[in-house]
Structures are given as C-alpha cells and as structure tokens.
C-alpha cells in the first residue's frame, strides 16, 4: 500500500525520527526502549566460542621468515620488609657511648682558622661516610665549643642507639649505628 500524504515519504520518516525530540518524556521513553532492546539482543546472542589458535601454538616445519628479539626481563627492584614490631630495647653498649663522646670531642674541636676539611677529617674515624657528606654542609663556627656533660643513652637496640650529648649550645641527640667497622655516628639533632 503506498504512502498517501501530501508531503510524501520523507514526511513520514521525519515524523518517526522526530518523535523522541518532541518532549523530554518522549526522549526518556525512547532511551529506555533502546536500552531494553540492546539488553535483549545481548541476552539472545550466543557467546562466541573461544579462539583455538590462541590456545595451541602453531607448529610448522618451516623456519620463521624473521626472528623477533625477545626482551630480557629486568629484575624487580629490591624490597624492604618492615617488621611489625620495633626491635627490642637492650642495655646501652659502652663502646657506642665512647664513640659518641669521641665524636663530641672532635665536633667541638674547631679552633679559629681551622677550615672545614680539617674539621671533617677529625670527625671521619667515628662518622659514617653517608653522614660525612651531610656534615660537609655544616659550618664549624656553628658547632658548639664545650661538652658540658656525659653522654647518656636515650634508647638502645642491638644495632643502634640514640644518645644525649649536652654542649654549650644545647643538648644534641646523636644517633650511632653498629657497622662492620664498629659503632659510627649516623646523625645528630638539637633537642628542642
């Protein structure tokens, strides 16, 4: 049966496609119907079978036309396991306290005119290499002049101690660690 309108077939198509744009209700209804049809088609279509060429490697008697370079796997970076509990506290090691006192004497020994390299050379035997690089930024004139008391341990574990060292410019908290070469100063901070 032919379409009998005074505007022809284009008017009928325009009316069908224009229906969703007449109002927001029409647009929402069209979106719901379209989503329902898409879902229904998804349920009715069978799932595709798994590809067989991926599961089994192809075996051919011919050598490959080109060879690919397989990249070597780089090793993973090292990981650090952090213990769930801090290490147990132990009695302070007298050798570690002696190293702090020796470091303190070298730290306050900076007569007028001594340059930084001479001062660091005095600290080198009792300081870790890593901490010496940090100490290179310290001006000896800012260091204390006198140790005013004995070194006392704040906390001690098997491999490290935090020691209080009183000086004329304030109390220092010196961290010493046990290395292969014995106890060495690894850090200091001013209290307060």
Short mmCIF file of N, CA and C in Angstrom, two decimals:
data_model
loop_
_atom_site.label_atom_id
_atom_site.label_comp_id
_atom_site.label_asym_id
_atom_site.label_seq_id
_atom_site.Cartn_x
_atom_site.Cartn_y
_atom_site.Cartn_z
N UNK A 1 0.84 -1.17 0.00
CA UNK A 1 0.00 0.00 0.00
C UNK A 1 0.89 1.24 0.00
N UNK A 2 0.67 2.13 -0.88
CA UNK A 2 1.52 3.32 -0.98
C UNK A 2 1.24 4.31 0.15
N UNK A 3 2.26 5.12 0.47
CA UNK A 3 2.11 6.16 1.48
C UNK A 3 1.42 7.32 0.80
N UNK A 4 0.26 7.70 1.33
CA UNK A 4 -0.52 8.77 0.71
C UNK A 4 -0.58 9.98 1.65
N UNK A 5 0.40 10.80 1.61
CA UNK A 5 0.39 12.05 2.36
C UNK A 5 0.69 13.16 1.39
N UNK A 6 0.34 14.34 1.77
CA UNK A 6 0.59 15.46 0.87
C UNK A 6 2.06 15.87 0.86
N UNK A 7 2.89 15.32 1.78
CA UNK A 7 4.31 15.66 1.78
C UNK A 7 5.16 14.48 1.37
N UNK A 8 4.62 13.33 1.23
CA UNK A 8 5.36 12.19 0.74
C UNK A 8 6.02 11.36 1.84
N UNK A 9 6.85 10.48 1.36
CA UNK A 9 7.52 9.51 2.24
C UNK A 9 8.47 10.21 3.22
N UNK A 10 9.16 11.26 2.83
CA UNK A 10 10.10 11.97 3.70
C UNK A 10 9.41 12.53 4.93
N UNK A 11 8.16 12.96 4.78
CA UNK A 11 7.43 13.50 5.93
C UNK A 11 7.14 12.41 6.95
N UNK A 12 6.84 11.20 6.48
CA UNK A 12 6.57 10.09 7.40
C UNK A 12 7.84 9.74 8.17
N UNK A 13 8.97 9.65 7.46
CA UNK A 13 10.22 9.32 8.15
C UNK A 13 10.61 10.43 9.14
N UNK A 14 10.43 11.66 8.74
CA UNK A 14 10.75 12.77 9.62
C UNK A 14 9.90 12.73 10.88
N UNK A 15 8.66 12.34 10.74
CA UNK A 15 7.76 12.26 11.89
C UNK A 15 8.20 11.13 12.83
N UNK A 16 8.64 9.99 12.27
CA UNK A 16 9.08 8.87 13.11
C UNK A 16 10.38 9.22 13.85
N UNK A 17 11.35 9.78 13.13
CA UNK A 17 12.62 10.10 13.77
C UNK A 17 12.51 11.32 14.67
N UNK A 18 11.58 12.18 14.45
CA UNK A 18 11.42 13.38 15.26
C UNK A 18 10.62 13.16 16.53
N UNK A 19 9.93 12.00 16.64
CA UNK A 19 9.09 11.74 17.82
C UNK A 19 9.88 11.82 19.14
N UNK A 20 11.10 11.26 19.27
CA UNK A 20 11.79 11.35 20.56
C UNK A 20 12.17 12.78 20.95
N UNK A 21 12.24 13.69 19.98
CA UNK A 21 12.67 15.05 20.29
C UNK A 21 11.52 16.00 20.58
N UNK A 22 10.31 15.49 20.62
CA UNK A 22 9.15 16.36 20.86
C UNK A 22 9.09 16.86 22.29
N UNK A 23 9.49 16.01 23.27
CA UNK A 23 9.44 16.42 24.67
C UNK A 23 10.44 15.58 25.46
N UNK A 24 10.77 16.01 26.66
CA UNK A 24 11.68 15.21 27.48
C UNK A 24 11.11 13.83 27.82
N UNK A 25 9.79 13.73 27.97
CA UNK A 25 9.17 12.43 28.25
C UNK A 25 9.36 11.49 27.08
N UNK A 26 9.19 11.99 25.88
CA UNK A 26 9.39 11.16 24.69
C UNK A 26 10.85 10.69 24.59
N UNK A 27 11.79 11.61 24.89
CA UNK A 27 13.21 11.26 24.83
C UNK A 27 13.56 10.19 25.86
N UNK A 28 13.05 10.33 27.09
CA UNK A 28 13.32 9.34 28.13
C UNK A 28 12.72 7.99 27.74
N UNK A 29 11.50 8.00 27.22
CA UNK A 29 10.86 6.75 26.81
C UNK A 29 11.65 6.09 25.68
N UNK A 30 12.13 6.88 24.73
CA UNK A 30 12.91 6.32 23.62
C UNK A 30 14.23 5.73 24.13
N UNK A 31 14.88 6.39 25.10
CA UNK A 31 16.13 5.88 25.66
C UNK A 31 15.91 4.57 26.40
N UNK A 32 14.80 4.47 27.16
CA UNK A 32 14.50 3.23 27.89
C UNK A 32 14.22 2.10 26.92
N UNK A 33 13.46 2.37 25.89
CA UNK A 33 13.15 1.34 24.89
C UNK A 33 14.43 0.90 24.18
N UNK A 34 15.27 1.84 23.81
CA UNK A 34 16.52 1.50 23.13
C UNK A 34 17.43 0.66 24.03
N UNK A 35 17.55 1.02 25.32
CA UNK A 35 18.36 0.25 26.26
C UNK A 35 17.79 -1.15 26.44
N UNK A 36 16.47 -1.26 26.50
CA UNK A 36 15.83 -2.58 26.64
C UNK A 36 16.08 -3.45 25.43
N UNK A 37 16.00 -2.87 24.24
CA UNK A 37 16.24 -3.65 23.02
C UNK A 37 17.70 -4.10 22.97
N UNK A 38 18.64 -3.23 23.33
CA UNK A 38 20.06 -3.59 23.32
C UNK A 38 20.34 -4.70 24.33
N UNK A 39 19.73 -4.64 25.50
CA UNK A 39 19.91 -5.68 26.52
C UNK A 39 19.32 -7.00 26.04
N UNK A 40 18.15 -6.96 25.44
CA UNK A 40 17.50 -8.17 24.94
C UNK A 40 18.35 -8.82 23.85
N UNK A 41 18.91 -8.03 22.97
CA UNK A 41 19.77 -8.57 21.91
C UNK A 41 21.02 -9.20 22.54
N UNK A 42 21.56 -8.57 23.57
CA UNK A 42 22.73 -9.11 24.25
C UNK A 42 22.46 -10.46 24.89
N UNK A 43 21.26 -10.64 25.45
CA UNK A 43 20.90 -11.92 26.06
C UNK A 43 20.62 -12.99 25.02
N UNK A 44 20.06 -12.60 23.90
CA UNK A 44 19.68 -13.59 22.90
C UNK A 44 20.85 -14.08 22.06
N UNK A 45 21.87 -13.27 21.88
CA UNK A 45 23.01 -13.69 21.07
C UNK A 45 23.84 -14.72 21.84
N UNK A 46 24.30 -15.78 21.17
CA UNK A 46 25.14 -16.75 21.87
C UNK A 46 26.54 -16.17 22.09
N UNK A 47 27.22 -16.69 23.12
CA UNK A 47 28.59 -16.23 23.37
C UNK A 47 29.50 -16.80 22.30
N UNK A 48 30.48 -16.05 21.87
CA UNK A 48 31.38 -16.57 20.84
C UNK A 48 32.26 -17.68 21.43
N UNK A 49 32.57 -18.69 20.64
CA UNK A 49 33.43 -19.77 21.15
C UNK A 49 34.85 -19.25 21.33
N UNK A 50 35.60 -19.83 22.26
CA UNK A 50 36.98 -19.38 22.43
C UNK A 50 37.80 -19.68 21.19
N UNK A 51 38.75 -18.80 20.92
CA UNK A 51 39.57 -18.98 19.72
C UNK A 51 40.56 -20.11 19.95
N UNK A 52 40.65 -21.00 19.01
CA UNK A 52 41.53 -22.15 19.13
C UNK A 52 42.98 -21.80 18.81
N UNK A 53 43.20 -20.81 17.97
CA UNK A 53 44.57 -20.51 17.58
C UNK A 53 45.38 -19.86 18.70
N UNK A 54 44.72 -19.33 19.73
CA UNK A 54 45.44 -18.75 20.85
C UNK A 54 45.83 -19.80 21.88
N UNK A 55 45.04 -20.87 21.98
CA UNK A 55 45.29 -21.88 23.00
C UNK A 55 46.45 -22.79 22.63
N UNK A 56 46.61 -23.11 21.36
CA UNK A 56 47.66 -24.03 20.94
C UNK A 56 48.66 -23.29 20.05
N UNK A 57 49.94 -23.46 20.33
CA UNK A 57 50.92 -22.81 19.45
C UNK A 57 50.94 -23.51 18.09
N UNK A 58 51.14 -22.73 17.08
CA UNK A 58 51.18 -23.28 15.73
C UNK A 58 52.50 -24.02 15.53
N UNK A 59 52.42 -25.20 14.94
CA UNK A 59 53.63 -25.97 14.66
C UNK A 59 53.80 -26.03 13.16
N UNK A 60 54.90 -25.50 12.72
CA UNK A 60 55.20 -25.54 11.29
C UNK A 60 56.59 -26.11 11.12
N UNK A 61 56.80 -26.70 9.98
CA UNK A 61 58.12 -27.27 9.73
C UNK A 61 59.05 -26.24 9.11
N UNK A 62 58.51 -25.13 8.65
CA UNK A 62 59.33 -24.10 8.04
C UNK A 62 59.90 -23.17 9.12
N UNK A 63 61.13 -22.72 8.93
CA UNK A 63 61.66 -21.74 9.89
C UNK A 63 60.94 -20.40 9.68
N UNK A 64 60.87 -19.60 10.71
CA UNK A 64 60.19 -18.31 10.56
C UNK A 64 60.95 -17.41 9.60
N UNK A 65 60.18 -16.56 8.92
CA UNK A 65 60.78 -15.65 7.94
C UNK A 65 61.63 -14.58 8.63
N UNK A 66 61.26 -14.22 9.82
CA UNK A 66 62.04 -13.23 10.57
C UNK A 66 62.09 -13.68 12.03
N UNK A 67 63.09 -13.23 12.70
CA UNK A 67 63.19 -13.59 14.12
C UNK A 67 62.96 -12.34 14.95
N UNK A 68 62.26 -12.52 16.02
CA UNK A 68 61.99 -11.40 16.91
C UNK A 68 62.95 -11.47 18.09
N UNK A 69 63.37 -10.33 18.53
CA UNK A 69 64.24 -10.27 19.69
C UNK A 69 63.35 -10.21 20.92
N UNK A 70 63.50 -11.19 21.77
CA UNK A 70 62.71 -11.23 22.99
C UNK A 70 63.45 -10.40 24.04
N UNK A 71 62.78 -9.40 24.60
CA UNK A 71 63.48 -8.58 25.59
C UNK A 71 63.75 -9.40 26.85
N UNK A 72 64.90 -9.13 27.43
CA UNK A 72 65.22 -9.82 28.68
C UNK A 72 64.46 -9.15 29.81
N UNK A 73 64.07 -9.94 30.73
CA UNK A 73 63.29 -9.43 31.85
C UNK A 73 64.25 -8.80 32.87
N UNK A 74 63.97 -7.57 33.21
CA UNK A 74 64.82 -6.90 34.19
C UNK A 74 64.40 -7.35 35.58
N UNK A 75 65.34 -7.51 36.47
CA UNK A 75 64.97 -7.96 37.81
C UNK A 75 64.18 -6.88 38.54
N UNK A 76 63.31 -7.31 39.40
CA UNK A 76 62.50 -6.38 40.17
C UNK A 76 63.39 -5.64 41.16
N UNK A 77 63.03 -4.41 41.49
CA UNK A 77 63.84 -3.69 42.47
C UNK A 77 63.75 -4.37 43.83
N UNK A 78 64.76 -4.21 44.63
CA UNK A 78 64.73 -4.88 45.93
C UNK A 78 63.62 -4.31 46.81
N UNK A 79 63.06 -5.17 47.60
CA UNK A 79 62.01 -4.75 48.52
C UNK A 79 62.54 -4.83 49.94
N UNK A 80 61.97 -4.02 50.77
CA UNK A 80 62.37 -3.99 52.17
C UNK A 80 61.21 -4.51 53.00
N UNK A 81 61.49 -5.49 53.81
CA UNK A 81 60.44 -5.98 54.69
C UNK A 81 60.55 -5.22 56.01
N UNK A 82 59.45 -4.61 56.39
CA UNK A 82 59.41 -3.83 57.61
C UNK A 82 58.82 -4.71 58.71
N UNK A 83 59.54 -4.87 59.81
CA UNK A 83 58.99 -5.71 60.87
C UNK A 83 57.74 -5.09 61.49
N UNK A 84 56.86 -5.95 61.96
CA UNK A 84 55.61 -5.47 62.55
C UNK A 84 55.86 -4.78 63.88
N UNK A 85 56.88 -5.20 64.61
CA UNK A 85 57.18 -4.61 65.91
C UNK A 85 58.58 -4.01 65.88
N UNK A 86 58.81 -2.96 66.66
CA UNK A 86 60.16 -2.40 66.70
C UNK A 86 61.12 -3.39 67.37
N UNK A 87 62.41 -3.25 67.12
CA UNK A 87 63.36 -4.17 67.75
C UNK A 87 63.34 -3.98 69.27
N UNK A 88 63.66 -5.03 69.99
CA UNK A 88 63.61 -4.92 71.46
C UNK A 88 64.72 -4.00 71.99
N UNK A 89 64.41 -3.30 73.05
CA UNK A 89 65.39 -2.42 73.69
C UNK A 89 66.42 -3.27 74.43
N UNK A 90 67.66 -2.83 74.40
CA UNK A 90 68.74 -3.51 75.11
C UNK A 90 69.49 -2.50 75.97
N UNK A 91 70.40 -3.00 76.76
CA UNK A 91 71.24 -2.10 77.56
C UNK A 91 72.20 -1.37 76.63
N UNK A 92 72.49 -0.09 76.91
CA UNK A 92 73.40 0.65 76.04
C UNK A 92 74.79 0.03 76.02
N UNK A 93 75.38 0.00 74.85
CA UNK A 93 76.72 -0.55 74.69
C UNK A 93 77.74 0.52 75.07
N UNK A 94 78.63 0.24 76.03
CA UNK A 94 79.63 1.25 76.41
C UNK A 94 80.52 1.68 75.25
N UNK A 95 80.77 0.78 74.31
CA UNK A 95 81.60 1.14 73.15
C UNK A 95 80.89 2.20 72.30
N UNK A 96 79.57 2.09 72.16
CA UNK A 96 78.82 3.10 71.41
C UNK A 96 78.82 4.44 72.11
N UNK A 97 78.69 4.43 73.46
CA UNK A 97 78.75 5.68 74.21
C UNK A 97 80.13 6.33 74.10
N UNK A 98 81.18 5.50 74.08
CA UNK A 98 82.54 6.03 73.93
C UNK A 98 82.72 6.68 72.57
N UNK A 99 82.11 6.10 71.53
CA UNK A 99 82.20 6.69 70.19
C UNK A 99 81.51 8.04 70.17
N UNK A 100 80.35 8.15 70.84
CA UNK A 100 79.65 9.44 70.88
C UNK A 100 80.50 10.48 71.60
N UNK A 101 81.13 10.10 72.70
CA UNK A 101 81.99 11.06 73.41
C UNK A 101 83.19 11.47 72.56
N UNK A 102 83.77 10.52 71.84
CA UNK A 102 84.90 10.84 70.96
C UNK A 102 84.46 11.76 69.83
N UNK A 103 83.27 11.47 69.26
CA UNK A 103 82.73 12.32 68.19
C UNK A 103 82.46 13.72 68.73
N UNK A 104 81.91 13.80 69.96
CA UNK A 104 81.62 15.10 70.56
C UNK A 104 82.88 15.92 70.76
N UNK A 105 83.97 15.27 71.19
CA UNK A 105 85.23 16.00 71.37
C UNK A 105 85.75 16.52 70.03
N UNK A 106 85.62 15.72 68.98
CA UNK A 106 86.05 16.18 67.65
C UNK A 106 85.11 17.26 67.12
N UNK A 107 83.84 17.19 67.48
CA UNK A 107 82.84 18.14 66.99
C UNK A 107 83.08 19.53 67.57
N UNK A 108 83.48 19.60 68.84
CA UNK A 108 83.72 20.92 69.46
C UNK A 108 85.15 21.42 69.24
N UNK A 109 86.02 20.59 68.69
CA UNK A 109 87.42 20.98 68.47
C UNK A 109 87.56 21.66 67.11
N UNK A 110 87.33 22.96 67.11
CA UNK A 110 87.46 23.75 65.88
C UNK A 110 88.04 25.12 66.24
N UNK A 111 89.36 25.18 66.43
CA UNK A 111 89.96 26.47 66.77
C UNK A 111 89.78 27.48 65.63
N UNK A 112 89.94 28.72 65.96
CA UNK A 112 89.79 29.78 64.97
C UNK A 112 90.81 29.56 63.86
N UNK A 113 90.35 29.62 62.64
CA UNK A 113 91.23 29.46 61.48
C UNK A 113 91.22 28.05 60.91
N UNK A 114 90.60 27.09 61.59
CA UNK A 114 90.55 25.73 61.05
C UNK A 114 89.52 25.71 59.92
N UNK A 115 89.87 25.07 58.82
CA UNK A 115 88.91 25.01 57.72
C UNK A 115 88.02 23.77 57.87
N UNK A 116 87.01 23.73 57.08
CA UNK A 116 86.00 22.68 57.19
C UNK A 116 86.59 21.29 56.92
N UNK A 117 87.50 21.17 55.97
CA UNK A 117 88.08 19.86 55.65
C UNK A 117 88.90 19.30 56.81
N UNK A 118 89.62 20.16 57.52
CA UNK A 118 90.37 19.71 58.69
C UNK A 118 89.42 19.24 59.79
N UNK A 119 88.33 19.97 59.97
CA UNK A 119 87.33 19.61 60.98
C UNK A 119 86.68 18.27 60.63
N UNK A 120 86.33 18.08 59.36
CA UNK A 120 85.72 16.82 58.93
C UNK A 120 86.70 15.66 59.05
N UNK A 121 87.99 15.92 58.84
CA UNK A 121 88.99 14.86 58.97
C UNK A 121 89.04 14.33 60.41
N UNK A 122 88.81 15.22 61.39
CA UNK A 122 88.78 14.77 62.79
C UNK A 122 87.53 13.93 63.07
N UNK A 123 86.43 14.25 62.38
CA UNK A 123 85.17 13.52 62.59
C UNK A 123 85.12 12.19 61.82
N UNK A 124 85.92 12.06 60.77
CA UNK A 124 85.85 10.90 59.87
C UNK A 124 85.99 9.55 60.57
N UNK A 125 86.91 9.34 61.52
CA UNK A 125 87.06 7.99 62.09
C UNK A 125 85.84 7.49 62.85
N UNK A 126 84.96 8.38 63.31
CA UNK A 126 83.82 7.95 64.12
C UNK A 126 82.48 8.29 63.47
N UNK A 127 82.49 8.64 62.18
CA UNK A 127 81.27 9.04 61.48
C UNK A 127 81.09 8.17 60.24
N UNK A 128 79.83 7.85 59.90
CA UNK A 128 79.57 7.08 58.69
C UNK A 128 79.86 7.95 57.47
N UNK A 129 80.20 7.30 56.37
CA UNK A 129 80.50 8.04 55.13
C UNK A 129 79.30 8.83 54.66
N UNK A 130 78.10 8.26 54.81
CA UNK A 130 76.89 8.95 54.36
C UNK A 130 76.68 10.23 55.15
N UNK A 131 76.92 10.16 56.47
CA UNK A 131 76.70 11.34 57.30
C UNK A 131 77.80 12.38 57.08
N UNK A 132 78.99 11.96 56.70
CA UNK A 132 80.05 12.93 56.41
C UNK A 132 79.66 13.84 55.25
N UNK A 133 78.95 13.30 54.27
CA UNK A 133 78.52 14.15 53.15
C UNK A 133 77.53 15.20 53.63
N UNK A 134 76.69 14.86 54.62
CA UNK A 134 75.79 15.87 55.19
C UNK A 134 76.56 16.86 56.05
N UNK A 135 77.54 16.37 56.78
CA UNK A 135 78.33 17.24 57.65
C UNK A 135 79.14 18.25 56.84
N UNK A 136 79.38 17.97 55.57
CA UNK A 136 80.13 18.90 54.73
C UNK A 136 79.39 20.22 54.56
N UNK A 137 78.08 20.23 54.83
CA UNK A 137 77.31 21.47 54.70
C UNK A 137 77.27 22.25 56.02
N UNK A 138 77.86 21.72 57.09
CA UNK A 138 77.84 22.39 58.39
C UNK A 138 79.08 23.27 58.53
N UNK A 139 78.86 24.49 58.98
CA UNK A 139 79.97 25.41 59.22
C UNK A 139 80.51 25.12 60.62
N UNK A 140 81.81 24.84 60.77
CA UNK A 140 82.37 24.55 62.09
C UNK A 140 82.14 25.67 63.10
N UNK A 141 82.00 26.90 62.63
CA UNK A 141 81.77 28.01 63.55
C UNK A 141 80.42 27.89 64.25
N UNK A 142 79.48 27.14 63.65
CA UNK A 142 78.17 26.96 64.25
C UNK A 142 78.13 25.79 65.23
N UNK A 143 79.19 25.01 65.28
CA UNK A 143 79.24 23.88 66.22
C UNK A 143 79.53 24.42 67.61
N UNK A 144 79.23 23.60 68.60
CA UNK A 144 79.48 24.00 69.99
C UNK A 144 80.96 24.13 70.27
N UNK A 145 81.27 24.69 71.46
CA UNK A 145 82.67 24.88 71.85
C UNK A 145 83.08 23.97 73.01
N UNK A 146 82.12 23.55 73.82
CA UNK A 146 82.43 22.77 75.01
C UNK A 146 81.35 21.71 75.22
N UNK A 147 81.78 20.51 75.62
CA UNK A 147 80.83 19.48 76.04
C UNK A 147 80.61 19.69 77.53
N UNK A 148 79.35 19.84 77.94
CA UNK A 148 79.06 20.22 79.33
C UNK A 148 78.64 19.05 80.20
N UNK A 149 78.56 17.84 79.67
CA UNK A 149 78.16 16.70 80.48
C UNK A 149 78.50 15.40 79.79
N UNK A 150 78.18 14.30 80.47
CA UNK A 150 78.48 12.97 79.92
C UNK A 150 77.40 12.54 78.94
N UNK A 151 77.79 11.67 78.04
CA UNK A 151 76.83 11.10 77.07
C UNK A 151 75.97 10.07 77.78
N UNK A 152 74.64 10.18 77.61
CA UNK A 152 73.71 9.22 78.22
C UNK A 152 72.78 8.69 77.15
N UNK A 153 72.51 7.39 77.21
CA UNK A 153 71.67 6.76 76.19
C UNK A 153 70.20 7.06 76.46
N UNK A 154 69.46 7.43 75.41
CA UNK A 154 68.01 7.61 75.49
C UNK A 154 67.33 6.29 75.16
N UNK A 155 67.76 5.68 74.07
CA UNK A 155 67.23 4.36 73.68
C UNK A 155 68.35 3.58 73.03
N UNK A 156 68.26 2.26 73.16
CA UNK A 156 69.31 1.42 72.59
C UNK A 156 68.70 0.11 72.11
N UNK A 157 69.11 -0.29 70.92
CA UNK A 157 68.76 -1.61 70.39
C UNK A 157 70.08 -2.30 70.05
N UNK A 158 69.97 -3.47 69.49
CA UNK A 158 71.19 -4.22 69.18
C UNK A 158 72.05 -3.50 68.15
N UNK A 159 71.43 -2.77 67.21
CA UNK A 159 72.19 -2.18 66.12
C UNK A 159 72.26 -0.67 66.12
N UNK A 160 71.57 0.02 67.05
CA UNK A 160 71.57 1.48 67.03
C UNK A 160 71.27 2.02 68.43
N UNK A 161 71.73 3.24 68.67
CA UNK A 161 71.46 3.93 69.93
C UNK A 161 71.22 5.40 69.64
N UNK A 162 70.36 6.01 70.45
CA UNK A 162 70.18 7.46 70.45
C UNK A 162 70.74 7.94 71.78
N UNK A 163 71.69 8.88 71.71
CA UNK A 163 72.44 9.30 72.90
C UNK A 163 72.31 10.81 73.05
N UNK A 164 72.09 11.26 74.31
CA UNK A 164 72.06 12.70 74.62
C UNK A 164 73.48 13.15 74.91
N UNK A 165 73.86 14.26 74.28
CA UNK A 165 75.19 14.83 74.50
C UNK A 165 75.02 16.32 74.77
N UNK A 166 75.16 16.76 76.05
CA UNK A 166 74.98 18.19 76.36
C UNK A 166 76.21 19.01 75.94
N UNK A 167 75.93 20.15 75.30
CA UNK A 167 77.00 21.07 74.89
C UNK A 167 76.62 22.48 75.32
N UNK A 168 77.52 23.42 75.07
CA UNK A 168 77.24 24.81 75.45
C UNK A 168 76.17 25.45 74.57
N UNK A 169 75.86 24.89 73.41
CA UNK A 169 74.82 25.47 72.54
C UNK A 169 73.50 24.70 72.64
N UNK A 170 73.44 23.72 73.54
CA UNK A 170 72.22 22.93 73.72
C UNK A 170 72.54 21.45 73.73
N UNK A 171 71.50 20.68 73.95
CA UNK A 171 71.66 19.22 74.03
C UNK A 171 71.50 18.63 72.64
N UNK A 172 72.45 17.77 72.26
CA UNK A 172 72.38 17.09 70.97
C UNK A 172 71.86 15.67 71.18
N UNK A 173 71.04 15.21 70.27
CA UNK A 173 70.65 13.80 70.23
C UNK A 173 71.44 13.17 69.09
N UNK A 174 72.39 12.34 69.45
CA UNK A 174 73.30 11.73 68.48
C UNK A 174 72.87 10.29 68.26
N UNK A 175 72.69 9.90 67.00
CA UNK A 175 72.35 8.53 66.65
C UNK A 175 73.61 7.81 66.20
N UNK A 176 73.90 6.69 66.86
CA UNK A 176 75.05 5.86 66.47
C UNK A 176 74.52 4.51 66.01
N UNK A 177 75.15 3.98 64.98
CA UNK A 177 74.75 2.67 64.44
C UNK A 177 75.96 1.74 64.45
N UNK A 178 75.64 0.45 64.57
CA UNK A 178 76.71 -0.55 64.54
C UNK A 178 76.97 -0.90 63.08
N UNK A 179 78.20 -0.70 62.63
CA UNK A 179 78.60 -1.04 61.27
C UNK A 179 79.64 -2.16 61.34
N UNK A 180 80.12 -2.57 60.17
CA UNK A 180 81.18 -3.59 60.15
C UNK A 180 82.45 -3.08 60.82
N UNK A 181 82.65 -1.77 60.79
CA UNK A 181 83.84 -1.17 61.39
C UNK A 181 83.62 -0.80 62.86
N UNK A 182 82.47 -1.13 63.42
CA UNK A 182 82.15 -0.78 64.81
C UNK A 182 81.07 0.30 64.85
N UNK A 183 80.93 0.93 66.01
CA UNK A 183 79.92 1.98 66.17
C UNK A 183 80.37 3.25 65.44
N UNK A 184 79.40 3.87 64.72
CA UNK A 184 79.69 5.11 63.99
C UNK A 184 78.49 6.06 64.14
N UNK A 185 78.78 7.35 64.20
CA UNK A 185 77.72 8.37 64.29
C UNK A 185 77.06 8.49 62.92
N UNK A 186 75.72 8.41 62.91
CA UNK A 186 74.98 8.47 61.65
C UNK A 186 74.10 9.71 61.55
N UNK A 187 73.89 10.42 62.68
CA UNK A 187 73.02 11.60 62.63
C UNK A 187 73.11 12.33 63.97
N UNK A 188 72.83 13.64 63.94
CA UNK A 188 72.64 14.35 65.20
C UNK A 188 71.57 15.41 64.99
N UNK A 189 70.82 15.69 66.04
CA UNK A 189 69.79 16.74 66.04
C UNK A 189 69.90 17.49 67.36
N UNK A 190 69.48 18.74 67.34
CA UNK A 190 69.42 19.51 68.58
C UNK A 190 68.06 19.27 69.23
N UNK A 191 68.06 19.07 70.54
CA UNK A 191 66.80 18.92 71.27
C UNK A 191 66.12 20.27 71.35
N UNK A 192 64.79 20.22 71.27
CA UNK A 192 64.01 21.42 71.46
C UNK A 192 63.93 22.32 70.35
#
